[in-house]
Short mmCIF file of C-alpha atoms and ligand atoms in Angstrom, two decimals:
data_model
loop_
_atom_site.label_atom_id
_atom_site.label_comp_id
_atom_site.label_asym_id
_atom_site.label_seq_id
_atom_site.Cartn_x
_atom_site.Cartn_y
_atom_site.Cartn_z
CA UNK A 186 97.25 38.87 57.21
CA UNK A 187 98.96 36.89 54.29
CA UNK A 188 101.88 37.92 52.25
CA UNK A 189 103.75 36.67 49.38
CA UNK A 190 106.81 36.28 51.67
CA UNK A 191 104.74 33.67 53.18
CA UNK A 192 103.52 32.01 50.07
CA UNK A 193 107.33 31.89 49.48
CA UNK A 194 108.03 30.46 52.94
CA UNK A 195 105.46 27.74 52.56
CA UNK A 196 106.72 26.76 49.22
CA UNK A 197 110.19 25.64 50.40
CA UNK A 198 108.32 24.26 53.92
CA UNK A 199 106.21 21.76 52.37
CA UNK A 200 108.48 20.35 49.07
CA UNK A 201 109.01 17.34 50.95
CA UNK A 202 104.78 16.75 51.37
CA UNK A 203 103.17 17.82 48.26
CA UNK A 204 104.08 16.90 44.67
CA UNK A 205 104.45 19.34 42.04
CA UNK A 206 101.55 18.46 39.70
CA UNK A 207 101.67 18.24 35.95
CA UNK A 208 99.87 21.01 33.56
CA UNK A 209 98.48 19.97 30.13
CA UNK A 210 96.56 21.52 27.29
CA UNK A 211 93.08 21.27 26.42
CA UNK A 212 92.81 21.23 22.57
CA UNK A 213 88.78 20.52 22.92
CA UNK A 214 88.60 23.33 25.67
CA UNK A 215 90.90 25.38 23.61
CA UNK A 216 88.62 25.19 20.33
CA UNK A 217 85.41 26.07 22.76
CA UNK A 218 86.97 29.08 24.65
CA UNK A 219 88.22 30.78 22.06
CA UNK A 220 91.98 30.84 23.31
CA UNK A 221 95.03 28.58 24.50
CA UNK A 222 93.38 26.19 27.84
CA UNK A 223 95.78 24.71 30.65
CA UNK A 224 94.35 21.76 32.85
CA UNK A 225 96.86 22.37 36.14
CA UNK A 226 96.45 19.20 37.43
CA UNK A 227 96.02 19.42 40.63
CA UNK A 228 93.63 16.70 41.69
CA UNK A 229 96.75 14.10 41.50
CA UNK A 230 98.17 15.16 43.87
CA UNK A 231 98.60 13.43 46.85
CA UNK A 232 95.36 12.77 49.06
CA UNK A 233 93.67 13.48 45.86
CA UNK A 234 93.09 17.50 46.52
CA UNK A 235 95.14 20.61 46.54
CA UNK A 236 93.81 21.21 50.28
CA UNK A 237 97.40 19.05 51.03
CA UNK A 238 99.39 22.14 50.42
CA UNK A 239 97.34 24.50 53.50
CA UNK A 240 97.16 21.17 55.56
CA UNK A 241 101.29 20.42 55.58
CA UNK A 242 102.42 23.80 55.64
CA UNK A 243 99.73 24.24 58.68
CA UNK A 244 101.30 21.46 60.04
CA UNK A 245 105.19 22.42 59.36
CA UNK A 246 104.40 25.88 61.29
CA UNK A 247 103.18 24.19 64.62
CA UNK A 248 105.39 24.35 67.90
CA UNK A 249 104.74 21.50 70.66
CA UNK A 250 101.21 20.93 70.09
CA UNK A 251 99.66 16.98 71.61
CA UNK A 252 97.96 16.94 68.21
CA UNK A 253 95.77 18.70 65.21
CA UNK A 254 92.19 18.32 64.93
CA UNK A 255 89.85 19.87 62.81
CA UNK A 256 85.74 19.08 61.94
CA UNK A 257 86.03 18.50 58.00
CA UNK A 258 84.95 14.96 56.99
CA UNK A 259 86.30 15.81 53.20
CA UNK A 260 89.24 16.90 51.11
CA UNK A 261 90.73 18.94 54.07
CA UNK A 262 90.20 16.14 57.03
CA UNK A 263 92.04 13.52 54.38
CA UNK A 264 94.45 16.22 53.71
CA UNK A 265 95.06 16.70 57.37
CA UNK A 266 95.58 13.37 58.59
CA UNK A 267 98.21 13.08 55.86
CA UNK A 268 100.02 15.50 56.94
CA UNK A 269 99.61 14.83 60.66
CA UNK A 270 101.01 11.05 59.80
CA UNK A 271 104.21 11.89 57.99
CA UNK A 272 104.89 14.05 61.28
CA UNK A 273 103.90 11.52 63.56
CA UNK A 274 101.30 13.90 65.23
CA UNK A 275 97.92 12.51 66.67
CA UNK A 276 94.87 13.76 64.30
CA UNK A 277 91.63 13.66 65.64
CA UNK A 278 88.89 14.29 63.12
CA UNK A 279 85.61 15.44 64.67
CA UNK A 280 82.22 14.36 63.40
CA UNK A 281 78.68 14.16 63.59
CA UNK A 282 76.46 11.21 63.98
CA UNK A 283 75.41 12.08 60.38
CA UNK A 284 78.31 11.00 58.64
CA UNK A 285 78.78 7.88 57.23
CA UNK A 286 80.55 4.54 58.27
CA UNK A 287 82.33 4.64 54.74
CA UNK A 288 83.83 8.34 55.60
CA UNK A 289 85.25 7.20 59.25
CA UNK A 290 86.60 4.15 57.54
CA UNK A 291 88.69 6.73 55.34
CA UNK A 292 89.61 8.41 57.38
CA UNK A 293 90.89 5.70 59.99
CA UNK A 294 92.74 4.40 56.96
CA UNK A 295 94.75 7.74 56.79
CA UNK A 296 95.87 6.93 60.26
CA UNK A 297 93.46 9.73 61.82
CA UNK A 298 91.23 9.05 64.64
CA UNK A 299 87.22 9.99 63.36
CA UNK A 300 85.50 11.02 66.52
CA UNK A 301 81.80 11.05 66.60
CA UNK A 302 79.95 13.24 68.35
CA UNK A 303 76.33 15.20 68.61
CA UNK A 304 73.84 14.97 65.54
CA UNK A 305 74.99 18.05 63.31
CA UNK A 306 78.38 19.84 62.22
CA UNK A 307 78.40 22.51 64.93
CA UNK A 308 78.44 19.86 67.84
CA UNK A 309 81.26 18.23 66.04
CA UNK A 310 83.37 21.51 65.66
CA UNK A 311 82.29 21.94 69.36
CA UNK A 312 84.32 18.43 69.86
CA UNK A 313 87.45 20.08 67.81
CA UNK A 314 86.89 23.07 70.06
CA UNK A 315 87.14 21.36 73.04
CA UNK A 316 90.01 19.70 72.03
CA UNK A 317 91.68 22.69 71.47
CA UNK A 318 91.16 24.09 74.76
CA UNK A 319 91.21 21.13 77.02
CA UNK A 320 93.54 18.55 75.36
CA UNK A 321 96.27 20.74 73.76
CA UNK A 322 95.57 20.22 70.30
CA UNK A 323 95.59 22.62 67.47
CA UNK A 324 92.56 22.94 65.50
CA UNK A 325 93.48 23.57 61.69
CA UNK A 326 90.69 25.46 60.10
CA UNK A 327 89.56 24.06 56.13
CA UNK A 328 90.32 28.01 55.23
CA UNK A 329 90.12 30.90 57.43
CA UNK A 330 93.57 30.54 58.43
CA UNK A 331 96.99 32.07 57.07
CA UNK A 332 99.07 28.98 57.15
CA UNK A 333 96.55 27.38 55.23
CA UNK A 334 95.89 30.22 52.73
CA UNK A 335 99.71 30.47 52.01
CA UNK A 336 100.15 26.76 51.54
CA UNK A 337 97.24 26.71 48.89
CA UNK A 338 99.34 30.07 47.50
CA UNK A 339 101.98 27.67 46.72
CA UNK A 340 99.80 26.61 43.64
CA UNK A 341 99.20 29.73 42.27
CA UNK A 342 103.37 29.64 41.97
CA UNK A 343 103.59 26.76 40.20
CA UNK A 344 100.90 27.75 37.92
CA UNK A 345 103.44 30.93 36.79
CA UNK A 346 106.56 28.77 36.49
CA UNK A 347 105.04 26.41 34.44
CA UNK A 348 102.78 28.70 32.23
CA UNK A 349 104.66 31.78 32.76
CA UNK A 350 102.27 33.90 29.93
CA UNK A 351 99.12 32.80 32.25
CA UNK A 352 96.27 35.33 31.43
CA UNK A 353 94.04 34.29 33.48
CA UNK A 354 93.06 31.54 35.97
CA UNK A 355 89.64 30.00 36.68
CA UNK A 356 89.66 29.06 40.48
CA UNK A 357 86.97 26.83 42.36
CA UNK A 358 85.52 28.88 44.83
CA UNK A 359 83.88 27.63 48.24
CA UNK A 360 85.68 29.47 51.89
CA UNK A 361 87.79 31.03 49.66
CA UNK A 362 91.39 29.81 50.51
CA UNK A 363 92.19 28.44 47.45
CA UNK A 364 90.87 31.81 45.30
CA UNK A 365 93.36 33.86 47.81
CA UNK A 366 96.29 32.02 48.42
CA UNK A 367 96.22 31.55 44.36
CA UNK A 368 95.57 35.23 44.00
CA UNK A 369 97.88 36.79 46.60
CA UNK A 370 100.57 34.63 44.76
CA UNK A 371 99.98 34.93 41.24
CA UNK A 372 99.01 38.71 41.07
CA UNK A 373 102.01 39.76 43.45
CA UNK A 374 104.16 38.59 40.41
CA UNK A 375 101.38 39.72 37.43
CA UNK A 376 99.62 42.27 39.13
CA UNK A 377 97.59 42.37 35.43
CA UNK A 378 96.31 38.55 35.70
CA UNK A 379 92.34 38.13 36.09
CA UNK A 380 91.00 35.96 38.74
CA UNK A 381 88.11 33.82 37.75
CA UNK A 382 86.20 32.49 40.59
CA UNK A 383 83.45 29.61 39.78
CA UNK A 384 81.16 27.93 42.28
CA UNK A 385 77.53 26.37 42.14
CA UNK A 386 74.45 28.33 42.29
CA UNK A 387 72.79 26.15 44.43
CA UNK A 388 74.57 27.38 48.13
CA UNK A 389 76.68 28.88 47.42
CA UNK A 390 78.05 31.37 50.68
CA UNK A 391 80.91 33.10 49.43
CA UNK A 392 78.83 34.58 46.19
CA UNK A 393 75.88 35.57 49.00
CA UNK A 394 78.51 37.02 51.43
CA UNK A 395 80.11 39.47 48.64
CA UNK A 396 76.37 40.80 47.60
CA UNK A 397 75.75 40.99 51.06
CA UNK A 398 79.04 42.98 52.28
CA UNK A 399 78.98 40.80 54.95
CA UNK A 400 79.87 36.90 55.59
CA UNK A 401 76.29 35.23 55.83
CA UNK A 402 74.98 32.53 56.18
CA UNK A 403 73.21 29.75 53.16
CA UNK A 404 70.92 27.05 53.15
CA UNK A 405 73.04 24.15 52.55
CA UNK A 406 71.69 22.28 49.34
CA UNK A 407 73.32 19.36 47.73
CA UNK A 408 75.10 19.39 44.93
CA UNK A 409 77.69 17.70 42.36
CA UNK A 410 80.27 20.04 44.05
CA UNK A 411 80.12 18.82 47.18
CA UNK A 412 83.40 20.11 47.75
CA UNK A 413 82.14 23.65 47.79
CA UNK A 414 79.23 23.64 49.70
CA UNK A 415 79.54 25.09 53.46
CA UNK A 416 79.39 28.29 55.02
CA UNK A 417 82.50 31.16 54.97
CA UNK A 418 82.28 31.30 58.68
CA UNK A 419 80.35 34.43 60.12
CA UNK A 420 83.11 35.38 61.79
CA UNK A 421 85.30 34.97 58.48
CA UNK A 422 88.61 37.02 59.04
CA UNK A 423 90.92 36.03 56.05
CA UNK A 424 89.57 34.77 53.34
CA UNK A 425 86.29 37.02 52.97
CA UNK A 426 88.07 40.22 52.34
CA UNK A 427 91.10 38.78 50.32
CA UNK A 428 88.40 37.12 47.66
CA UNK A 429 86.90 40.27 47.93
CA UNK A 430 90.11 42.44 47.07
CA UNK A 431 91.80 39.94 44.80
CA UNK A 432 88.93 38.40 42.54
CA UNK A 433 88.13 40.03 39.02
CA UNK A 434 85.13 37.68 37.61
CA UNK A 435 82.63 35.19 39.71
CA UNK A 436 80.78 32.40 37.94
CA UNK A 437 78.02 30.58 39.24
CA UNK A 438 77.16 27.21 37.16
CA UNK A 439 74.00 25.21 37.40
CA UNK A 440 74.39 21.33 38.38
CA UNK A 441 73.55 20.47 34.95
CA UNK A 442 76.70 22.50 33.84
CA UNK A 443 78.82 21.14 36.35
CA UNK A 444 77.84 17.49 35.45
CA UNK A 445 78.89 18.63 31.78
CA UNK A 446 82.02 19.59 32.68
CA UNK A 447 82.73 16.34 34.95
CA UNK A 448 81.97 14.52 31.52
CA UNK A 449 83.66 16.11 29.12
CA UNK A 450 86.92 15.83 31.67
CA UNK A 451 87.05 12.49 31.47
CA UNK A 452 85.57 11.63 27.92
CA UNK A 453 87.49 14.24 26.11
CA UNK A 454 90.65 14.98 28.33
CA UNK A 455 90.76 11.84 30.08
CA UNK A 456 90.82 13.23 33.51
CA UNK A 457 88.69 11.69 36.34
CA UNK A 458 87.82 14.58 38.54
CA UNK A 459 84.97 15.29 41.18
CA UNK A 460 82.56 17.87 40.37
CA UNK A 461 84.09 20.86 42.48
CA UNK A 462 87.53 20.18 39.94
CA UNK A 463 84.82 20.55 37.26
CA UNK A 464 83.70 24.49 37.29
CA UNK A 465 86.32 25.51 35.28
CA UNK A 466 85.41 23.30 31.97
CA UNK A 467 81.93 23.56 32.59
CA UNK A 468 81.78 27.14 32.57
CA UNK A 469 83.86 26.60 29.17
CA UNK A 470 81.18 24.40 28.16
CA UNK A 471 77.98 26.74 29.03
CA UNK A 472 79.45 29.46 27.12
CA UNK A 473 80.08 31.89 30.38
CA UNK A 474 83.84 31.57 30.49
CA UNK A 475 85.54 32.58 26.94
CA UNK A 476 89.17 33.73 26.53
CA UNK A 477 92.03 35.24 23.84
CA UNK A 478 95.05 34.43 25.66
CA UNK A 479 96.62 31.58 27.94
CA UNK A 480 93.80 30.32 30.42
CA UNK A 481 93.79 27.93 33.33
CA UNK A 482 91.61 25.66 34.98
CA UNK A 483 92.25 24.19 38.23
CA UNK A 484 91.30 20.82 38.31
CA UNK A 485 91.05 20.92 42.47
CA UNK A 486 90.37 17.67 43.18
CA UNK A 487 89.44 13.73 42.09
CA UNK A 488 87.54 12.23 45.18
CA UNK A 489 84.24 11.23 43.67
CA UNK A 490 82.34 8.31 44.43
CA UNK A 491 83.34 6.14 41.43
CA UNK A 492 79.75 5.09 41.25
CA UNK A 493 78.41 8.78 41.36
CA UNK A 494 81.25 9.21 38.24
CA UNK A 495 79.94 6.59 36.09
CA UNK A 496 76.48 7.43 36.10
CA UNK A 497 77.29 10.86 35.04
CA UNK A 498 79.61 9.78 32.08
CA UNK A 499 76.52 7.93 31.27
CA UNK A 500 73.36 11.12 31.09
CA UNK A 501 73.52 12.05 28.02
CA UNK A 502 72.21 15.83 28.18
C1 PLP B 963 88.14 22.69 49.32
C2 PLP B 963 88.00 22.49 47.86
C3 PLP B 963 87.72 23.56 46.99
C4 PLP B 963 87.45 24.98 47.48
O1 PLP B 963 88.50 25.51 48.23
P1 PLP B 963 88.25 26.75 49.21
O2 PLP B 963 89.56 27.08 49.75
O3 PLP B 963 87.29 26.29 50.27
O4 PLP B 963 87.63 27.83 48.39
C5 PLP B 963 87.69 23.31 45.63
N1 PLP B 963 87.88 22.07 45.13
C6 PLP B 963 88.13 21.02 45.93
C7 PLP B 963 88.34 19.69 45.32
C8 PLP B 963 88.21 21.19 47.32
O5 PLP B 963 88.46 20.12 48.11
#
C-alpha cells in the first residue's frame, strides 16, 4: 500500500536528487482545448524523465544492500543508475542479447554495469532475479513498487504548489506508477481533481487489463511511445488497482496523433520531447481531450533519438 504520508516522506528524501521542474502555459494548446493549458515540464529533469523521482527515493529507502539492479534498458534503467551513482552503490542493468550496442553504451556512461544475457526480456529479468537472490542486490521494479510509486507522487505535489487551481491533469499512462503516485498525491489534497490517463492504442496493457478486470497480457507492437509499451506485470500488486481506483478518464491516441503532438511541442511550444511526453498535446490536438478550467499536461520525458525527432518535425500530415 501507498499513502500520502509517503508521498510526503519521499518528497523531503529525494530534494537533494531531483530538480523541481519548471511549468509554463500553452497559449496554442490553450486556444485548442478550450481552457487555460500547463506544460509541467518534467522531461528536464535530470536523466531526462520523471522515472528519477521513484528511482532515488527507491534508492534513499534501501538498508545494506551490495547493489540495485533492475531489467529496464530505458527511462527507468538511466534513472536508476543515476541514482545508484550519487550513492556510490553498484547498478547492474540486466539485458537481453536484443538490445543494442548504443543502449549499453548509455548506460555504461551513467556509471551502471549493462549485463547481457539470454535472447528476450524475461531471461534478462531472470539475470536481475538472480541477482537478487544470490548476490545481495535489490532489484528496483520500473513500477509495481511503493517506493517507486511515492517518489513519482512527488510530482503530482509540485504540480498543486505551482498551479494550485489545477482542474485536471493529463497523465501518460504505461505500468501505471506515474498515473498513481500523481493521483494518490494530487487527489488526497483535491479530492475533486480529474485524472486523465493517455496511452497508445497500439499495446497498450494497462487499457486491456482494466476491460479485462484482470492484469493481462499484450502483444507488444512498436510505437512512437516507446516509453509506454510493456506489460503491467501479471502478477501486478500496486499499480493495477490504484489506476483503477484513482483514474477518472482514459485516452487512447493513434501513432499518427502522437506524432502530432511530438510536432506541435516543439514547433509551437518549443519543447523537444519523446513521444510518450507527447499524449497529452496530442490528445489536445485530435479533439479527444477539451477543457474549461486549468489543465495539465505532463511532458514525461525528452529521450528521443534526435534523428527519429527530426524526421517527424518534418511529415507534414
Ligand atoms: C515510464 C514512462 C512513462 C509511463 O510511466 P508508468 O509509471 O510506467 O505509467 C511515461 N513517460 C515516460 C517518458 C516514461 O519514461
Amino acid at each position: 500500500m501507498v499513502v500520502i504520508a509517503d508521498i510526503l516522506a519521499a518528497r523531503d528524501r529525494i530534494g537533494d536528487l531531483v530538480r523541481v521542474t519548471p511549468v509554463r502555459p500553452s497559449p496554442s494548446l490553450s486556444a485548442l482545448a478550450g481552457g487555460p493549458v500547463w506544460l509541467k515540464c518534467e522531461h528536464r529533469q535530470e536523466t531526462g524523465a520523471f522515472k528519477l523521482r521513484g528511482a532515488a527515493n527507491a534508492v534513499l529507502r534501501l538498508g545494506r544492500v551490495a547493489g540495485v539492479t533492475t531489467a529496464s534498458t530505458g527511462n527507468h534503467g538511466r534513472a536508476l543508475a543515476h541514482a545508484a551513482r550519487a550513492q556510490g552503490l553498484p547498478a547492474i542493468i540486466c539485458v537481453s542479447r536484443l538490445v543494442p550496442q548504443n543502449k549499453l553504451d548509455a548506460i555504461a556512461a551513467l556509471g551502471a554495469e549493462p549485463r547481457v544475457t539470454g535472447d528476450s526480456q524475461d531471461e534478462a529479468f531472470g539475470e536481475a532475479l538472480r541477482l537478487k537472490r544470490d548476490e545481495g542486490f535489490a532489484l528496483i521494479p520500473p513500477f509495481d513498487h511503493a517506493d517507486v510509486i511515492a517518489g513519482q507522487g512527488t510530482l503530482g505535489l509540485e504540480i498543486l504548489d505551482q498551479i494550485p487551481d489545477a482542474a485536471s491533469i493529463a497523465i501518460p499512462l504505461s505500468g501505471g506508477g506515474l498515473l498513481a503516485g500523481v493521483a494518490l498525491a494530487a487527489k488526497s489534497r483535491r479530492p475533486d481533481l480529474r485524472i486523465i490517463g493517455i496511452s497508445m492504442q497500439r499495446g497498450a496493457a494497462m487499457a486491456a487489463s482494466l476491460s479485462a478486470g484482470r492484469p493481462v497480457e499484450v502483444t507488444e507492437l512498436e510505437t512512437l511511445a516507446d516509453s509506454l509499451g510493456g506489460g503491467i506485470g501479471l502478477q501486478n500488486r500496486l499499480t493495477f488497482p490504484m489506476v483503477r481506483q484513482l483514474m477518472d478518464d482514459l485516452i487512447l491516441l493513434t501513432e499518427d496523433e502522437i506524432a502530432a503532438g511530438i510536432r506541435h511541442l516543439a514547433l509551437e511550444d518549443g519543447e523537444t520531447v519523446e513521444g510518450a511526453a507527447a499524449v497529452g498535446a496530442g490528445a489536445i490536438l485530435a479533439g479527444k481531450l477539451r477543457t474549461d478550467a486549468p489543465l495539465v499536461l505532463i511532458l514525461s520525458g525528452r529521450n528521443i533519438d534526435p534523428d527519429r525527432h527530426a524526421a517527424i518535425l518534418r511529415q507534414t500530415t
